[in-house]
């Protein structure tokens, strides 16, 4: 779904070099709030969260967020996704998920904490227990395997398919690959967790979960949140261009995932699940 909002903007800058300074136009990635709401079939509307995102694929982002945070379980839970376009200043910045009559929704779930930043102050033990309480099971031990040369190629494969990053230099990406290194789906966003929710949301709306035969590549680091969302979608292998956090390693180890960090053409580190890397 392409939103009516632009994902880039043009701004005036002063380009300063050793020898000169000149005025020019430059492209920057757009950052705007997206308010996510849920409307149960029996009436009412509940605000779920506000996330700062780059406009584009907003319905995927909404569905992916609601699924990966445990508020939706299956595609049939959603009857419709709509923008709220009667709010003058925030047109196309509010999306409501209208639930089907068969969807199970507990408003009390909205009072729990969403682990959305590394500064939220949640202890690691409580976070792992929260994943287990939500019903996330370990990924199957056998799972797919991926060759080392494929892993080394993932960063460039990810980078070469980021059109908005190419214009702005300011977006993260999440790419879903098969074990032969073929790209299935890529999404960009100013937040790496939003990029992943857009990927998961697309697959959720297509009824294509879990993603047990895929490899997820992400720009930047691998955080707890990235691993939690990948686990919810059943993704067994996560490769990050940057470093993993300690809690990301804990999640991967606890739930049998393969976690790769510092992926580069020259090599990478395997933190957990070495048996899936050939």
Coordinates of C-alpha atoms in Angstrom, one line a residue:
X1 CA 0.0 0.0 0.0
X2 CA 1.5 3.4 -1.1
X3 CA 0.4 6.2 1.2
X4 CA -0.4 9.7 -0.1
X5 CA 2.5 11.0 2.0
X6 CA 6.0 11.4 0.6
X7 CA 8.9 9.4 2.0
X8 CA 11.5 12.1 1.1
X9 CA 11.6 15.9 1.4
X10 CA 13.8 18.5 -0.2
X11 CA 15.6 21.0 2.1
X12 CA 18.1 23.8 1.7
X13 CA 21.6 23.1 3.1
X14 CA 25.0 24.7 3.1
X15 CA 27.6 22.3 1.7
X16 CA 30.9 23.1 3.4
X17 CA 34.2 21.7 2.1
X18 CA 37.9 22.6 2.8
X19 CA 37.9 25.2 0.1
X20 CA 34.4 26.6 -0.1
X21 CA 30.8 26.7 1.0
X22 CA 27.8 26.7 -1.2
X23 CA 24.0 26.6 -1.0
X24 CA 22.2 23.6 -2.4
X25 CA 19.1 21.4 -2.2
X26 CA 19.3 18.0 -0.6
X27 CA 17.0 15.1 0.0
X28 CA 16.2 13.9 3.6
X29 CA 14.0 11.0 4.8
X30 CA 10.6 12.0 6.1
X31 CA 9.9 11.2 9.7
X32 CA 6.3 11.5 10.8
X33 CA 4.2 9.9 13.6
X34 CA 1.8 7.1 12.9
X35 CA -0.9 6.5 15.4
X36 CA -2.2 2.9 15.4
X37 CA -5.7 2.2 16.6
X38 CA -7.9 -0.9 17.1
X39 CA -11.6 -1.0 16.5
X40 CA -13.3 -4.2 17.8
X41 CA -16.4 -5.4 15.9
X42 CA -18.6 -4.7 18.9
X43 CA -17.8 -1.0 18.8
X44 CA -15.4 1.5 20.2
X45 CA -11.9 2.4 19.3
X46 CA -8.7 2.0 21.2
X47 CA -5.4 3.8 20.7
X48 CA -2.6 1.3 20.7
X49 CA 0.7 3.2 20.0
X50 CA 2.3 6.0 18.3
X51 CA 5.5 5.2 16.3
X52 CA 7.8 7.6 14.4
X53 CA 8.1 6.2 10.9
X54 CA 8.8 7.0 7.3
X55 CA 5.5 7.1 5.4
X56 CA 4.9 4.2 3.1
X57 CA 3.4 0.7 3.6
X58 CA 1.5 2.0 6.6
X59 CA -1.1 -0.8 6.5
X60 CA 1.7 -3.4 6.5
X61 CA 3.4 -1.5 9.4
X62 CA 0.1 -1.5 11.4
X63 CA -0.6 -5.2 10.8
X64 CA 3.0 -6.2 11.5
X65 CA 3.1 -4.2 14.7
X66 CA -0.1 -5.6 16.0
X67 CA 0.9 -9.1 15.2
X68 CA 4.5 -8.9 16.4
X69 CA 3.3 -7.3 19.7
X70 CA 0.8 -10.2 20.3
X71 CA -2.4 -8.2 19.7
X72 CA -3.4 -10.1 16.6
X73 CA -3.0 -13.8 16.0
X74 CA -4.1 -14.5 12.4
X75 CA -5.1 -12.8 9.2
X76 CA -8.8 -13.3 9.7
X77 CA -8.6 -11.1 12.8
X78 CA -8.6 -8.0 10.6
X79 CA -11.7 -7.1 8.7
X80 CA -10.3 -3.8 7.3
X81 CA -7.5 -1.3 7.6
X82 CA -8.3 2.4 7.1
X83 CA -6.8 5.8 7.4
X84 CA -8.5 8.3 9.5
X85 CA -8.8 11.2 7.0
X86 CA -11.1 13.5 8.9
X87 CA -8.3 14.9 11.1
X88 CA -7.0 17.9 9.3
X89 CA -3.5 18.1 10.7
X90 CA -2.8 14.4 10.8
X91 CA -4.4 13.1 7.7
X92 CA -2.9 9.8 6.7
X93 CA -1.0 9.6 10.0
X94 CA -3.7 7.5 11.8
X95 CA -4.5 4.0 10.8
X96 CA -7.3 1.9 12.4
X97 CA -7.4 -1.9 12.3
X98 CA -11.1 -2.8 12.2
X99 CA -11.4 -6.3 13.7
X100 CA -13.6 -9.1 12.5
X101 CA -16.3 -10.6 14.7
X102 CA -14.2 -13.7 15.4
X103 CA -11.2 -11.8 16.6
X104 CA -10.2 -12.1 20.2
X105 CA -9.3 -8.7 21.7
X106 CA -8.6 -7.9 25.3
X107 CA -8.3 -4.1 25.9
X108 CA -6.3 -4.9 29.0
X109 CA -3.5 -6.1 26.8
X110 CA -3.0 -2.4 25.9
X111 CA -1.9 -1.6 29.4
X112 CA 1.2 -3.8 29.1
X113 CA 4.6 -2.3 28.1
X114 CA 5.7 -2.5 24.5
X115 CA 9.5 -3.1 24.5
X116 CA 10.2 -0.5 21.8
X117 CA 13.5 1.1 22.9
X118 CA 16.8 0.1 24.4
X119 CA 16.2 2.7 27.1
X120 CA 12.8 1.5 28.4
X121 CA 14.4 0.1 31.6
X122 CA 13.0 -3.5 31.3
X123 CA 15.1 -6.2 32.8
X124 CA 16.2 -9.0 30.6
X125 CA 14.7 -11.7 32.6
X126 CA 11.2 -10.1 32.5
X127 CA 11.5 -9.6 28.8
X128 CA 12.3 -13.2 28.0
X129 CA 9.4 -14.3 30.3
X130 CA 7.1 -11.9 28.5
X131 CA 7.9 -13.6 25.2
X132 CA 7.1 -17.0 26.7
X133 CA 3.9 -15.8 28.2
X134 CA 2.7 -14.5 24.8
X135 CA 3.1 -18.0 23.4
X136 CA 6.2 -17.7 21.3
X137 CA 7.7 -21.1 21.0
X138 CA 11.3 -21.9 20.1
X139 CA 12.0 -22.2 16.4
X140 CA 12.3 -25.8 15.2
X141 CA 15.8 -27.1 15.9
X142 CA 16.3 -28.6 12.4
X143 CA 15.3 -25.6 10.4
X144 CA 17.0 -24.4 7.2
X145 CA 20.7 -23.9 6.6
X146 CA 22.5 -21.1 4.8
X147 CA 25.9 -21.2 3.2
X148 CA 28.6 -18.8 4.5
X149 CA 29.0 -17.2 1.1
X150 CA 25.3 -16.3 1.0
X151 CA 25.6 -14.6 4.4
X152 CA 28.6 -12.6 3.3
X153 CA 26.6 -11.4 0.3
X154 CA 23.6 -10.3 2.2
X155 CA 24.8 -6.8 3.2
X156 CA 25.4 -5.7 -0.4
X157 CA 22.1 -7.4 -1.5
X158 CA 20.3 -5.4 1.1
X159 CA 22.1 -2.1 0.4
X160 CA 21.7 -2.3 -3.4
X161 CA 17.9 -2.5 -3.1
X162 CA 17.3 0.5 -0.9
X163 CA 16.1 3.3 -3.2
X164 CA 15.2 5.8 -0.5
X165 CA 18.5 5.3 1.3
X166 CA 20.2 5.9 -2.0
X167 CA 18.6 9.3 -2.2
X168 CA 18.9 10.3 1.5
X169 CA 21.4 8.1 3.3
X170 CA 18.9 8.1 6.2
X171 CA 16.9 4.9 6.3
X172 CA 17.2 1.4 7.8
X173 CA 16.2 -1.7 5.9
X174 CA 14.8 -5.2 6.7
X175 CA 15.1 -7.8 3.9
X176 CA 13.6 -11.2 3.8
X177 CA 15.7 -13.7 1.8
X178 CA 15.5 -17.4 1.0
X179 CA 18.4 -19.6 1.9
X180 CA 19.8 -19.3 -1.7
X181 CA 20.2 -15.5 -1.1
X182 CA 17.2 -14.5 -3.3
X183 CA 15.4 -11.4 -2.0
X184 CA 11.7 -12.0 -1.3
X185 CA 10.7 -8.7 0.3
X186 CA 12.4 -5.5 1.4
X187 CA 11.1 -2.5 3.3
X188 CA 12.8 0.7 4.4
X189 CA 12.0 3.0 7.3
X190 CA 13.7 5.5 9.6
X191 CA 13.3 2.9 12.4
X192 CA 14.7 -0.6 11.9
X193 CA 11.9 -2.1 14.0
X194 CA 9.3 -0.4 11.7
X195 CA 11.1 -1.7 8.6
X196 CA 10.8 -5.2 10.1
X197 CA 7.1 -4.7 11.0
X198 CA 6.4 -3.7 7.4
X199 CA 8.0 -6.9 6.2
X200 CA 6.1 -9.0 8.8
X201 CA 2.9 -7.1 8.1
X202 CA 3.0 -7.8 4.4
X203 CA 3.5 -11.5 5.0
X204 CA 0.8 -11.5 7.7
X205 CA -1.8 -9.9 5.4
X206 CA -0.9 -12.4 2.7
X207 CA -1.4 -15.3 5.1
X208 CA 2.2 -16.3 4.7
X209 CA 3.3 -16.8 8.4
X210 CA 5.3 -18.4 9.9
X211 CA 8.4 -17.7 7.9
X212 CA 10.4 -20.8 8.9
X213 CA 12.3 -21.1 5.6
X214 CA 13.7 -17.6 5.5
X215 CA 16.7 -15.5 6.5
X216 CA 16.2 -12.0 7.8
X217 CA 18.9 -9.3 7.0
X218 CA 18.7 -6.0 8.9
X219 CA 20.8 -2.9 8.6
X220 CA 22.4 -1.6 11.8
X221 CA 22.4 -3.6 15.0
X222 CA 20.3 -6.5 16.2
X223 CA 18.4 -5.5 19.3
X224 CA 16.0 -7.4 21.6
X225 CA 13.1 -5.9 19.7
X226 CA 14.4 -7.2 16.3
X227 CA 14.8 -10.7 17.7
X228 CA 11.4 -10.6 19.4
X229 CA 9.6 -9.6 16.2
X230 CA 11.6 -12.1 14.1
X231 CA 10.7 -14.9 16.6
X232 CA 7.0 -14.0 16.5
X233 CA 7.1 -14.4 12.7
X234 CA 8.9 -17.7 13.0
X235 CA 12.1 -16.5 11.3
X236 CA 15.0 -18.8 12.3
X237 CA 18.0 -16.9 11.0
X238 CA 18.8 -13.2 11.6
X239 CA 21.8 -11.5 10.1
X240 CA 22.7 -8.0 11.1
X241 CA 25.1 -5.6 9.5
X242 CA 26.0 -4.3 12.9
X243 CA 26.5 -5.6 16.4
X244 CA 23.9 -7.5 18.5
X245 CA 23.0 -6.5 22.0
X246 CA 23.4 -8.8 24.9
X247 CA 19.7 -9.3 25.2
X248 CA 19.4 -10.1 21.5
X249 CA 21.9 -12.9 22.0
X250 CA 19.9 -14.1 25.1
X251 CA 16.7 -14.2 23.1
X252 CA 18.3 -16.0 20.2
X253 CA 19.9 -18.6 22.5
X254 CA 16.7 -19.1 24.6
X255 CA 14.5 -19.7 21.5
X256 CA 16.9 -21.6 19.3
X257 CA 17.5 -18.9 16.7
X258 CA 20.6 -18.3 14.7
X259 CA 22.0 -14.8 15.2
X260 CA 24.7 -13.4 13.0
X261 CA 26.3 -10.0 13.5
X262 CA 28.9 -7.8 11.8
X263 CA 27.9 -9.4 8.4
X264 CA 30.3 -8.2 5.8
X265 CA 31.7 -9.5 2.4
X266 CA 34.9 -10.5 4.3
X267 CA 33.2 -12.4 7.1
X268 CA 30.7 -12.4 10.0
X269 CA 30.2 -13.5 13.6
X270 CA 27.8 -16.3 14.6
X271 CA 26.6 -15.7 18.2
X272 CA 24.0 -18.6 18.4
X273 CA 22.7 -21.4 16.2
X274 CA 26.0 -22.2 14.4
X275 CA 24.5 -25.4 13.1
X276 CA 22.4 -23.5 10.5
X277 CA 25.4 -21.8 8.9
X278 CA 27.3 -24.0 6.4

